[in-house]
Short mmCIF file of C-alpha atoms and ligand atoms in Angstrom, two decimals:
data_model
loop_
_atom_site.label_atom_id
_atom_site.label_comp_id
_atom_site.label_asym_id
_atom_site.label_seq_id
_atom_site.Cartn_x
_atom_site.Cartn_y
_atom_site.Cartn_z
CA UNK A 1398 110.00 89.64 118.83
CA UNK A 1399 109.65 86.43 116.78
CA UNK A 1400 112.56 85.68 114.48
CA UNK A 1401 112.95 83.34 111.55
CA UNK A 1402 116.06 81.83 110.03
CA UNK A 1403 116.39 82.58 106.35
CA UNK A 1404 119.18 82.28 103.79
CA UNK A 1405 120.01 85.18 101.48
CA UNK A 1406 118.72 84.43 97.97
CA UNK A 1407 121.84 85.99 96.47
CA UNK A 1408 124.75 84.70 98.63
CA UNK A 1409 123.20 81.93 100.83
CA UNK A 1410 124.25 83.60 104.12
CA UNK A 1411 122.18 82.29 107.04
CA UNK A 1412 120.40 85.18 108.70
CA UNK A 1413 118.25 85.35 111.79
CA UNK A 1414 115.53 87.72 110.70
CA UNK A 1415 113.16 89.50 113.09
CA UNK A 1416 109.61 90.42 112.00
CA UNK A 1417 109.99 93.68 110.08
CA UNK A 1418 108.43 96.89 111.38
CA UNK A 1419 106.27 98.66 108.76
CA UNK A 1420 108.42 101.10 106.82
CA UNK A 1421 111.66 99.18 107.33
CA UNK A 1422 113.59 96.86 105.07
CA UNK A 1423 116.08 94.06 105.58
CA UNK A 1424 119.33 94.04 103.65
CA UNK A 1425 121.81 91.15 103.53
CA UNK A 1426 124.90 92.14 105.54
CA UNK A 1427 127.21 90.24 103.20
CA UNK A 1428 126.05 91.01 99.65
CA UNK A 1429 123.71 93.99 100.11
CA UNK A 1430 120.72 92.18 98.51
CA UNK A 1431 117.37 93.57 99.69
CA UNK A 1432 115.78 90.58 101.39
CA UNK A 1433 112.42 92.09 102.20
CA UNK A 1434 110.63 95.35 102.92
CA UNK A 1435 107.50 95.89 105.00
CA UNK A 1436 104.73 98.46 104.50
CA UNK A 1437 101.74 99.54 106.60
CA UNK A 1438 98.60 97.42 105.96
CA UNK A 1439 100.18 95.64 102.97
CA UNK A 1440 97.22 93.31 102.37
CA UNK A 1441 94.60 96.07 102.29
CA UNK A 1442 96.72 98.29 100.10
CA UNK A 1443 97.89 95.56 97.71
CA UNK A 1444 94.32 94.23 97.25
CA UNK A 1445 93.08 97.76 96.48
CA UNK A 1446 95.91 98.32 93.97
CA UNK A 1447 95.41 94.90 92.35
CA UNK A 1448 91.66 95.49 92.04
CA UNK A 1449 92.16 98.93 90.45
CA UNK A 1450 94.85 97.54 88.14
CA UNK A 1451 92.54 94.78 86.90
CA UNK A 1452 89.69 97.28 86.46
CA UNK A 1453 91.91 99.66 84.44
CA UNK A 1454 93.16 96.73 82.37
CA UNK A 1455 89.55 95.80 81.44
CA UNK A 1456 88.79 99.46 80.67
CA UNK A 1457 91.84 99.66 78.42
CA UNK A 1458 90.60 96.82 76.20
CA UNK A 1459 87.49 97.93 74.28
CA UNK A 1460 88.06 101.64 73.57
CA UNK A 1461 90.38 103.14 70.94
CA UNK A 1462 94.01 102.97 72.04
CA UNK A 1463 95.56 104.99 69.21
CA UNK A 1464 94.30 106.37 65.91
CA UNK A 1465 96.38 107.24 62.88
CA UNK A 1466 95.03 109.75 60.35
CA UNK A 1467 96.57 110.54 56.99
CA UNK A 1468 95.08 112.17 53.89
CA UNK A 1469 91.52 111.74 55.06
CA UNK A 1470 91.96 108.08 55.99
CA UNK A 1471 92.01 106.80 59.51
CA UNK A 1472 93.21 103.58 61.13
CA UNK A 1473 92.17 102.96 64.71
CA UNK A 1474 93.45 100.27 67.02
CA UNK A 1475 92.21 98.99 70.34
CA UNK A 1476 94.17 96.58 72.54
CA UNK A 1477 91.60 93.84 72.14
CA UNK A 1478 91.63 93.98 68.33
CA UNK A 1479 95.33 94.75 67.75
CA UNK A 1480 96.50 91.18 68.37
CA UNK A 1481 93.69 89.82 66.17
CA UNK A 1482 94.58 92.37 63.45
CA UNK A 1483 98.25 91.37 63.57
CA UNK A 1484 97.18 87.73 63.30
CA UNK A 1485 94.98 88.33 60.25
CA UNK A 1486 97.66 90.47 58.60
CA UNK A 1487 99.88 87.37 58.74
CA UNK A 1488 102.15 88.23 61.68
CA UNK A 1489 101.18 85.63 64.30
CA UNK A 1490 104.44 85.96 66.26
CA UNK A 1491 103.91 89.68 66.94
CA UNK A 1492 100.28 88.95 67.86
CA UNK A 1493 101.38 86.29 70.37
CA UNK A 1494 104.18 88.42 71.89
CA UNK A 1495 101.86 91.37 72.30
CA UNK A 1496 98.94 89.48 73.83
CA UNK A 1497 101.09 87.31 76.12
CA UNK A 1498 103.45 89.93 77.55
CA UNK A 1499 101.19 92.96 77.84
CA UNK A 1500 97.76 91.42 78.48
CA UNK A 1501 97.77 87.74 79.42
CA UNK A 1502 100.66 87.64 81.94
CA UNK A 1503 99.65 90.89 83.74
CA UNK A 1504 96.00 89.71 83.86
CA UNK A 1505 97.02 86.31 85.27
CA UNK A 1506 99.37 87.96 87.76
CA UNK A 1507 96.68 90.34 89.03
CA UNK A 1508 94.00 87.65 89.22
CA UNK A 1509 96.40 85.47 91.22
CA UNK A 1510 97.15 88.38 93.57
CA UNK A 1511 93.42 89.01 94.12
CA UNK A 1512 92.61 85.32 94.67
CA UNK A 1513 95.32 85.20 97.37
CA UNK A 1514 94.86 88.65 98.92
CA UNK A 1515 91.06 88.83 99.27
CA UNK A 1516 90.77 85.63 101.40
CA UNK A 1517 93.86 86.80 103.36
CA UNK A 1518 92.06 90.06 104.04
CA UNK A 1519 89.32 87.96 105.70
CA UNK A 1520 91.98 85.99 107.59
CA UNK A 1521 91.54 82.90 105.43
CA UNK A 1522 93.79 80.80 103.25
CA UNK A 1523 92.26 78.48 100.66
CA UNK A 1524 93.83 75.38 99.14
CA UNK A 1525 94.97 77.19 96.01
CA UNK A 1526 96.59 80.15 97.82
CA UNK A 1527 100.03 78.54 97.97
CA UNK A 1528 99.89 77.38 94.35
CA UNK A 1529 98.77 80.86 93.23
CA UNK A 1530 101.58 82.52 95.21
CA UNK A 1531 104.02 80.23 93.41
CA UNK A 1532 102.46 81.40 90.15
CA UNK A 1533 102.92 85.05 91.22
CA UNK A 1534 106.61 84.45 91.94
CA UNK A 1535 107.24 82.77 88.57
CA UNK A 1536 105.21 85.23 86.44
CA UNK A 1537 106.72 88.28 88.09
CA UNK A 1538 109.76 88.77 85.76
CA UNK A 1539 107.66 88.36 82.61
CA UNK A 1540 105.06 91.16 82.92
CA UNK A 1541 106.02 93.95 80.53
CA UNK A 1542 103.28 96.59 80.83
CA UNK A 1543 105.62 99.52 81.49
CA UNK A 1544 108.06 98.39 78.77
CA UNK A 1545 105.13 98.38 76.33
CA UNK A 1546 104.15 101.94 77.32
CA UNK A 1547 107.65 103.22 76.56
CA UNK A 1548 107.42 101.29 73.27
CA UNK A 1549 104.16 103.12 72.44
CA UNK A 1550 105.81 106.50 73.12
CA UNK A 1551 108.73 105.61 70.85
CA UNK A 1552 106.31 104.53 68.08
CA UNK A 1553 104.44 107.83 68.37
CA UNK A 1554 107.65 109.79 67.85
CA UNK A 1555 108.61 107.56 64.89
CA UNK A 1556 105.40 108.28 62.97
CA UNK A 1557 104.74 111.80 64.25
CA UNK A 1558 105.89 113.34 60.96
CA UNK A 1559 103.93 110.88 58.83
CA UNK A 1560 100.41 111.68 60.01
CA UNK A 1561 98.18 112.88 62.85
CA UNK A 1562 98.08 110.66 65.90
CA UNK A 1563 95.14 110.60 68.28
CA UNK A 1564 95.63 109.09 71.73
CA UNK A 1565 92.48 107.25 72.80
CA UNK A 1566 90.79 106.58 76.15
CA UNK A 1567 92.30 103.11 76.41
CA UNK A 1568 95.83 104.48 76.37
CA UNK A 1569 95.18 106.45 79.58
CA UNK A 1570 93.44 103.46 81.17
CA UNK A 1571 96.52 101.37 80.31
CA UNK A 1572 98.82 103.98 81.92
CA UNK A 1573 96.75 103.81 85.13
CA UNK A 1574 96.71 100.01 84.97
CA UNK A 1575 100.49 99.95 84.63
CA UNK A 1576 100.99 102.28 87.63
CA UNK A 1577 98.56 100.26 89.77
CA UNK A 1578 100.35 97.03 88.83
CA UNK A 1579 103.71 98.46 89.93
CA UNK A 1580 102.07 99.65 93.18
CA UNK A 1581 100.66 96.15 93.84
CA UNK A 1582 104.04 94.48 93.35
CA UNK A 1583 105.96 96.98 95.47
CA UNK A 1584 103.41 97.05 98.32
CA UNK A 1585 103.81 93.39 99.23
CA UNK A 1586 106.99 91.52 98.32
CA UNK A 1587 107.17 87.76 98.05
CA UNK A 1588 108.55 87.20 101.55
CA UNK A 1589 105.81 89.31 103.15
CA UNK A 1590 103.19 87.46 101.10
CA UNK A 1591 104.45 84.04 102.27
CA UNK A 1592 104.58 85.33 105.85
CA UNK A 1593 100.98 86.59 105.63
CA UNK A 1594 99.90 83.13 104.40
CA UNK A 1595 101.68 81.51 107.35
CA UNK A 1596 100.08 83.93 109.82
CA UNK A 1597 96.58 83.34 108.42
CA UNK A 1598 97.26 79.60 108.54
CA UNK A 1599 98.44 79.99 112.18
CA UNK A 1600 101.83 78.48 111.37
CA UNK A 1601 104.68 79.68 113.58
CA UNK A 1602 108.06 79.41 111.91
CA UNK A 1603 110.12 81.19 114.53
CA UNK A 1604 113.58 79.72 114.95
CA UNK A 1605 114.21 77.85 118.16
CA UNK A 1606 117.99 77.99 118.09
CA UNK A 1607 120.13 80.82 116.81
CA UNK A 1608 122.09 80.03 113.67
CA UNK A 1609 125.82 80.70 113.89
CA UNK A 1610 126.59 83.96 112.15
CA UNK A 1611 128.78 84.20 109.09
CA UNK A 1612 127.93 80.81 107.64
CA UNK A 1613 126.00 79.81 104.57
CA UNK A 1614 122.97 77.54 104.63
CA UNK A 1615 124.95 74.93 102.67
CA UNK A 1616 127.75 74.92 105.28
CA UNK A 1617 125.10 73.92 107.83
CA UNK A 1618 123.58 71.25 105.58
CA UNK A 1619 120.56 73.44 105.00
CA UNK A 1620 118.89 74.71 101.83
CA UNK A 1621 116.38 77.45 101.21
CA UNK A 1622 113.39 77.05 98.89
CA UNK A 1623 114.02 79.03 95.70
CA UNK A 1624 110.35 80.06 95.53
CA UNK A 1625 109.33 80.90 99.12
CA UNK A 1626 112.66 81.02 100.98
CA UNK A 1627 111.78 78.50 103.72
CA UNK A 1628 114.83 76.70 105.17
CA UNK A 1629 114.99 72.89 105.06
CA UNK A 1630 117.62 70.21 105.77
CA UNK A 1631 119.61 69.25 102.64
CA UNK A 1632 117.98 65.83 102.35
CA UNK A 1633 114.41 67.23 102.10
CA UNK A 1634 113.07 66.82 98.59
CA UNK A 1635 110.13 69.25 98.39
CA UNK A 1636 109.22 72.44 100.22
CA UNK A 1637 106.94 72.10 103.26
CA UNK A 1638 105.28 75.42 102.51
CA UNK A 1639 104.97 75.75 98.72
CA UNK A 1640 105.67 72.11 97.68
CA UNK A 1641 108.23 73.13 95.07
CA UNK A 1642 111.18 70.78 94.52
CA UNK A 1643 114.13 71.83 96.66
CA UNK A 1644 117.71 72.33 95.47
CA UNK A 1645 120.58 73.86 97.35
CA UNK A 1646 121.71 75.45 94.04
CA UNK A 1647 119.76 75.71 90.77
CA UNK A 1648 120.40 72.32 89.07
CA UNK A 1649 122.72 72.59 86.02
CA UNK A 1650 122.77 76.35 86.52
CA UNK A 1651 125.95 76.98 84.49
CA UNK A 1652 125.01 74.62 81.66
CA UNK A 1653 121.60 76.29 81.28
CA UNK A 1654 123.09 79.79 81.55
CA UNK A 1655 125.61 78.98 78.78
CA UNK A 1656 123.04 77.27 76.54
CA UNK A 1657 120.56 80.17 76.66
CA UNK A 1658 123.34 82.74 76.39
CA UNK A 1659 124.98 81.17 73.33
CA UNK A 1660 121.57 80.89 71.62
CA UNK A 1661 121.01 84.60 72.40
CA UNK A 1662 124.44 85.59 71.02
CA UNK A 1663 123.89 83.64 67.78
CA UNK A 1664 120.45 85.18 67.27
CA UNK A 1665 121.81 88.67 67.95
CA UNK A 1666 123.66 88.58 64.60
CA UNK A 1667 120.58 88.28 62.31
CA UNK A 1668 118.71 90.59 64.71
CA UNK A 1669 121.09 93.39 63.74
CA UNK A 1670 121.91 92.50 60.14
CA UNK A 1671 118.36 92.15 58.82
CA UNK A 1672 115.64 94.81 58.76
CA UNK A 1673 113.41 94.95 61.82
CA UNK A 1674 110.63 96.63 59.83
CA UNK A 1675 109.73 97.87 56.35
CA UNK A 1676 107.88 101.12 55.67
CA UNK A 1677 105.97 100.91 52.39
CA UNK A 1678 105.12 104.42 51.22
CA UNK A 1679 103.23 104.69 47.90
CA UNK A 1680 104.77 101.49 46.57
CA UNK A 1681 108.36 102.16 47.65
CA UNK A 1682 109.87 99.88 50.30
CA UNK A 1683 112.13 101.35 52.99
CA UNK A 1684 113.68 98.65 55.17
CA UNK A 1685 115.24 99.71 58.49
CA UNK A 1686 117.52 97.86 60.87
CA UNK A 1687 117.70 98.46 64.64
CA UNK A 1688 120.75 100.70 64.30
CA UNK A 1689 119.27 102.39 61.20
CA UNK A 1690 116.16 103.25 63.23
CA UNK A 1691 118.29 104.91 65.92
CA UNK A 1692 120.24 106.93 63.32
CA UNK A 1693 116.98 108.05 61.68
CA UNK A 1694 115.52 109.21 65.01
CA UNK A 1695 118.74 111.09 65.75
CA UNK A 1696 118.73 112.78 62.31
CA UNK A 1697 115.11 113.87 62.84
CA UNK A 1698 116.16 115.57 66.08
CA UNK A 1699 114.36 113.15 68.47
CA UNK A 1700 117.49 112.86 70.60
CA UNK A 1701 115.94 111.55 73.87
CA UNK A 1702 113.96 108.86 72.02
CA UNK A 1703 117.00 107.92 69.90
CA UNK A 1704 118.94 107.56 73.13
CA UNK A 1705 116.22 105.39 74.75
CA UNK A 1706 116.12 103.06 71.72
CA UNK A 1707 119.93 102.96 71.54
CA UNK A 1708 120.22 102.08 75.23
CA UNK A 1709 117.36 99.54 75.23
CA UNK A 1710 118.04 97.82 71.90
CA UNK A 1711 121.79 98.02 71.48
CA UNK A 1712 123.56 98.85 74.74
CA UNK A 1713 121.44 96.75 77.13
CA UNK A 1714 121.52 93.46 75.13
CA UNK A 1715 125.29 93.73 74.55
CA UNK A 1716 126.00 94.69 78.18
CA UNK A 1717 123.75 91.89 79.38
CA UNK A 1718 125.37 89.24 77.20
CA UNK A 1719 128.88 90.37 78.23
CA UNK A 1720 127.87 90.38 81.91
CA UNK A 1721 126.35 86.89 81.72
CA UNK A 1722 129.39 85.65 79.81
CA UNK A 1723 131.71 87.05 82.50
CA UNK A 1724 129.56 85.69 85.35
CA UNK A 1725 129.34 82.17 83.93
CA UNK A 1726 133.01 82.15 82.90
CA UNK A 1727 134.30 83.47 86.25
CA UNK A 1728 132.33 80.85 88.20
CA UNK A 1729 133.46 78.07 85.89
CA UNK A 1730 137.10 79.20 86.05
CA UNK A 1731 136.87 79.36 89.86
CA UNK A 1732 137.71 83.07 90.03
CA UNK A 1733 137.86 84.37 93.57
CA UNK A 1734 138.16 88.11 93.06
CA UNK A 1735 135.89 91.04 92.17
CA UNK A 1736 132.99 89.61 94.16
CA UNK A 1737 131.23 92.97 94.62
CA UNK A 1738 131.47 93.82 90.92
CA UNK A 1739 130.09 90.43 89.92
CA UNK A 1740 127.19 90.62 92.40
CA UNK A 1741 126.37 94.13 91.13
CA UNK A 1742 126.57 92.87 87.54
CA UNK A 1743 124.17 90.01 88.31
CA UNK A 1744 121.66 92.41 89.84
CA UNK A 1745 121.84 94.68 86.81
CA UNK A 1746 121.26 91.81 84.34
CA UNK A 1747 118.18 90.78 86.33
CA UNK A 1748 116.86 94.35 86.41
CA UNK A 1749 117.44 95.58 82.86
CA UNK A 1750 116.74 92.46 80.78
CA UNK A 1751 113.07 93.07 79.89
CA UNK A 1752 113.65 96.64 78.73
CA UNK A 1753 115.16 95.48 75.44
CA UNK A 1754 111.66 94.36 74.41
CA UNK A 1755 110.86 98.06 73.65
CA UNK A 1756 111.84 97.75 69.98
CA UNK A 1757 109.70 94.64 69.49
CA UNK A 1758 106.69 96.49 70.92
CA UNK A 1759 107.48 99.51 68.71
CA UNK A 1760 107.28 97.28 65.63
CA UNK A 1761 104.07 95.60 66.89
CA UNK A 1762 102.36 98.97 67.52
CA UNK A 1763 103.48 100.45 64.19
CA UNK A 1764 102.44 97.37 62.20
CA UNK A 1765 99.00 97.29 63.87
CA UNK A 1766 98.51 101.03 63.46
CA UNK A 1767 99.99 101.96 60.10
CA UNK A 1768 97.89 100.01 57.60
CA UNK A 1769 96.43 102.44 55.09
CA UNK A 1770 96.03 100.23 52.01
CA UNK A 1771 98.24 101.32 49.07
CA UNK A 1772 99.09 104.65 50.75
CA UNK A 1773 101.35 103.65 53.62
CA UNK A 1774 101.99 100.33 55.36
CA UNK A 1775 104.46 99.14 57.94
CA UNK A 1776 105.34 95.44 58.01
CA UNK A 1777 107.72 93.60 60.36
CA UNK A 1778 111.12 92.45 59.11
CA UNK A 1779 112.66 89.07 59.91
CA UNK A 1780 114.96 90.63 62.52
CA UNK A 1781 111.99 91.13 64.85
CA UNK A 1782 111.70 87.37 65.46
CA UNK A 1783 115.44 87.11 66.09
CA UNK A 1784 115.50 90.14 68.38
CA UNK A 1785 112.50 89.03 70.48
CA UNK A 1786 114.21 85.64 70.85
CA UNK A 1787 117.45 87.37 71.96
CA UNK A 1788 115.54 89.17 74.74
CA UNK A 1789 113.72 86.00 75.86
CA UNK A 1790 116.85 83.78 75.76
CA UNK A 1791 119.01 86.28 77.67
CA UNK A 1792 116.25 86.62 80.28
CA UNK A 1793 116.16 82.81 80.61
CA UNK A 1794 119.96 82.80 80.87
CA UNK A 1795 119.90 85.37 83.72
CA UNK A 1796 117.12 83.46 85.50
CA UNK A 1797 119.12 80.21 85.23
CA UNK A 1798 122.27 81.70 86.72
CA UNK A 1799 122.56 81.00 90.44
CA UNK A 1800 124.33 83.99 92.10
CA UNK A 1801 125.24 81.86 95.13
CA UNK A 1802 127.81 80.12 92.90
CA UNK A 1803 129.85 83.37 92.91
CA UNK A 1804 130.27 83.04 96.67
CA UNK A 1805 130.79 79.28 96.64
CA UNK A 1806 134.10 79.87 94.84
CA UNK A 1807 135.62 81.78 97.76
CA UNK A 1808 138.30 79.95 99.69
CA UNK A 1809 137.63 79.55 103.40
CA UNK A 1810 140.27 82.20 104.15
CA UNK A 1811 138.58 84.77 101.96
CA UNK A 1812 135.21 83.79 103.33
CA UNK A 1813 136.26 84.67 106.84
CA UNK A 1814 137.78 87.93 105.59
CA UNK A 1815 134.51 88.87 103.91
CA UNK A 1816 132.50 87.79 106.90
CA UNK A 1817 134.57 89.73 109.40
CA UNK A 1818 133.50 92.84 107.57
CA UNK A 1819 129.81 92.04 108.02
CA UNK A 1820 127.61 93.38 110.76
CA UNK A 1821 124.65 91.63 112.37
CA UNK A 1822 121.47 92.12 110.40
CA UNK A 1823 119.68 93.92 113.21
CA UNK A 1824 122.17 96.75 112.95
CA UNK A 1825 121.47 97.05 109.27
CA UNK A 1826 117.71 97.11 109.43
CA UNK A 1827 117.05 100.28 107.63
CA UNK A 1828 114.50 102.17 109.67
CA UNK A 1829 114.15 105.00 107.19
CA UNK A 1830 110.39 105.52 107.03
CA UNK A 1831 109.40 105.66 103.39
ZN1 ZN B 2713 123.44 88.00 100.60
ZN1 ZN B 2714 108.88 76.84 99.22
#
């Protein structure tokens, strides 16, 4: 069986990795990070999912997405016109956020997948394949289709008492698009995609000599590419496979993490103090803050939705900022304890960050939908800009933090203690057929 030396993205442990059997996954023996998982016929399946996702995305554009009826008047929105409507109503920021995160990034991501996967299906790799795979890796954290869908559901509950809501064809197409997009991403992970490109290019990267176990890439003067994971000597400047600049650790990781985090914390204050939206009903203006919105939902008896908004808009941003603060501080202060907790914390911040965008999408949907002249209007408050910035800055902060720094702080004694507890990767290959 051909093997390849790789370094864990999370803790930098050098691992000799065999080609994965379909249905199995590889987990780092030191930090528990899932390195890769293999599926049956990943290229066929992922191309089919990506094609259906793109098709559903196109189908979700022209037809009515939602309609809002009150006292004989109706306001209808489609995805393609909602951003334009928001722009003409004078809310360009909401228009940009909506079109970039729910349409543009997913469309780019899917097109890139198809442009890489279809030639791969025919056993070919074109010049742009590597560049497009780099694009896939960098766009991946920023697609927010499923976050938007939850936002739509929350908006529906918020205005359910105000008028009749009609769910249009496009909404269902968008649900199917969102599911197909998730299926595409989970069918072929980034390591399997890079491997498929190598195979089609007839490049063998099997390791000739076995790396010593229980050592990091850095301890062996090696570095792994942050984008594709290929191992290089420390002095190499750019990746042989994807041509990205190489760094053993993310350059200025702590400085960037702090800078983005502090900006996020400062912006979190106006995001909570000022109204996130105003409901104008027959001339009266009812401003509501993030917390006020949660209280209102709770008072109206929509407990599950109130809980979702509370978790996504209040609990998650605070937890995420505290976690990033602790991570950056503990690395800077050279802390050598609570490794597992810190690694778990890092994984959580990476996973939950985008979900806070729900409230921003709720405001965008409500503003686009509820525009019935003098009768009832919803307009965004200034907190929406601050809150969207909090989400983006804390995501940038989490992406800038290099988790390998947590492990770099360990003294050599503790390193050997941790490593003695590790088992060879082959023993940990999880054969559970999924
Ligand atoms: Zn690891
Ligand atoms: Zn690379």
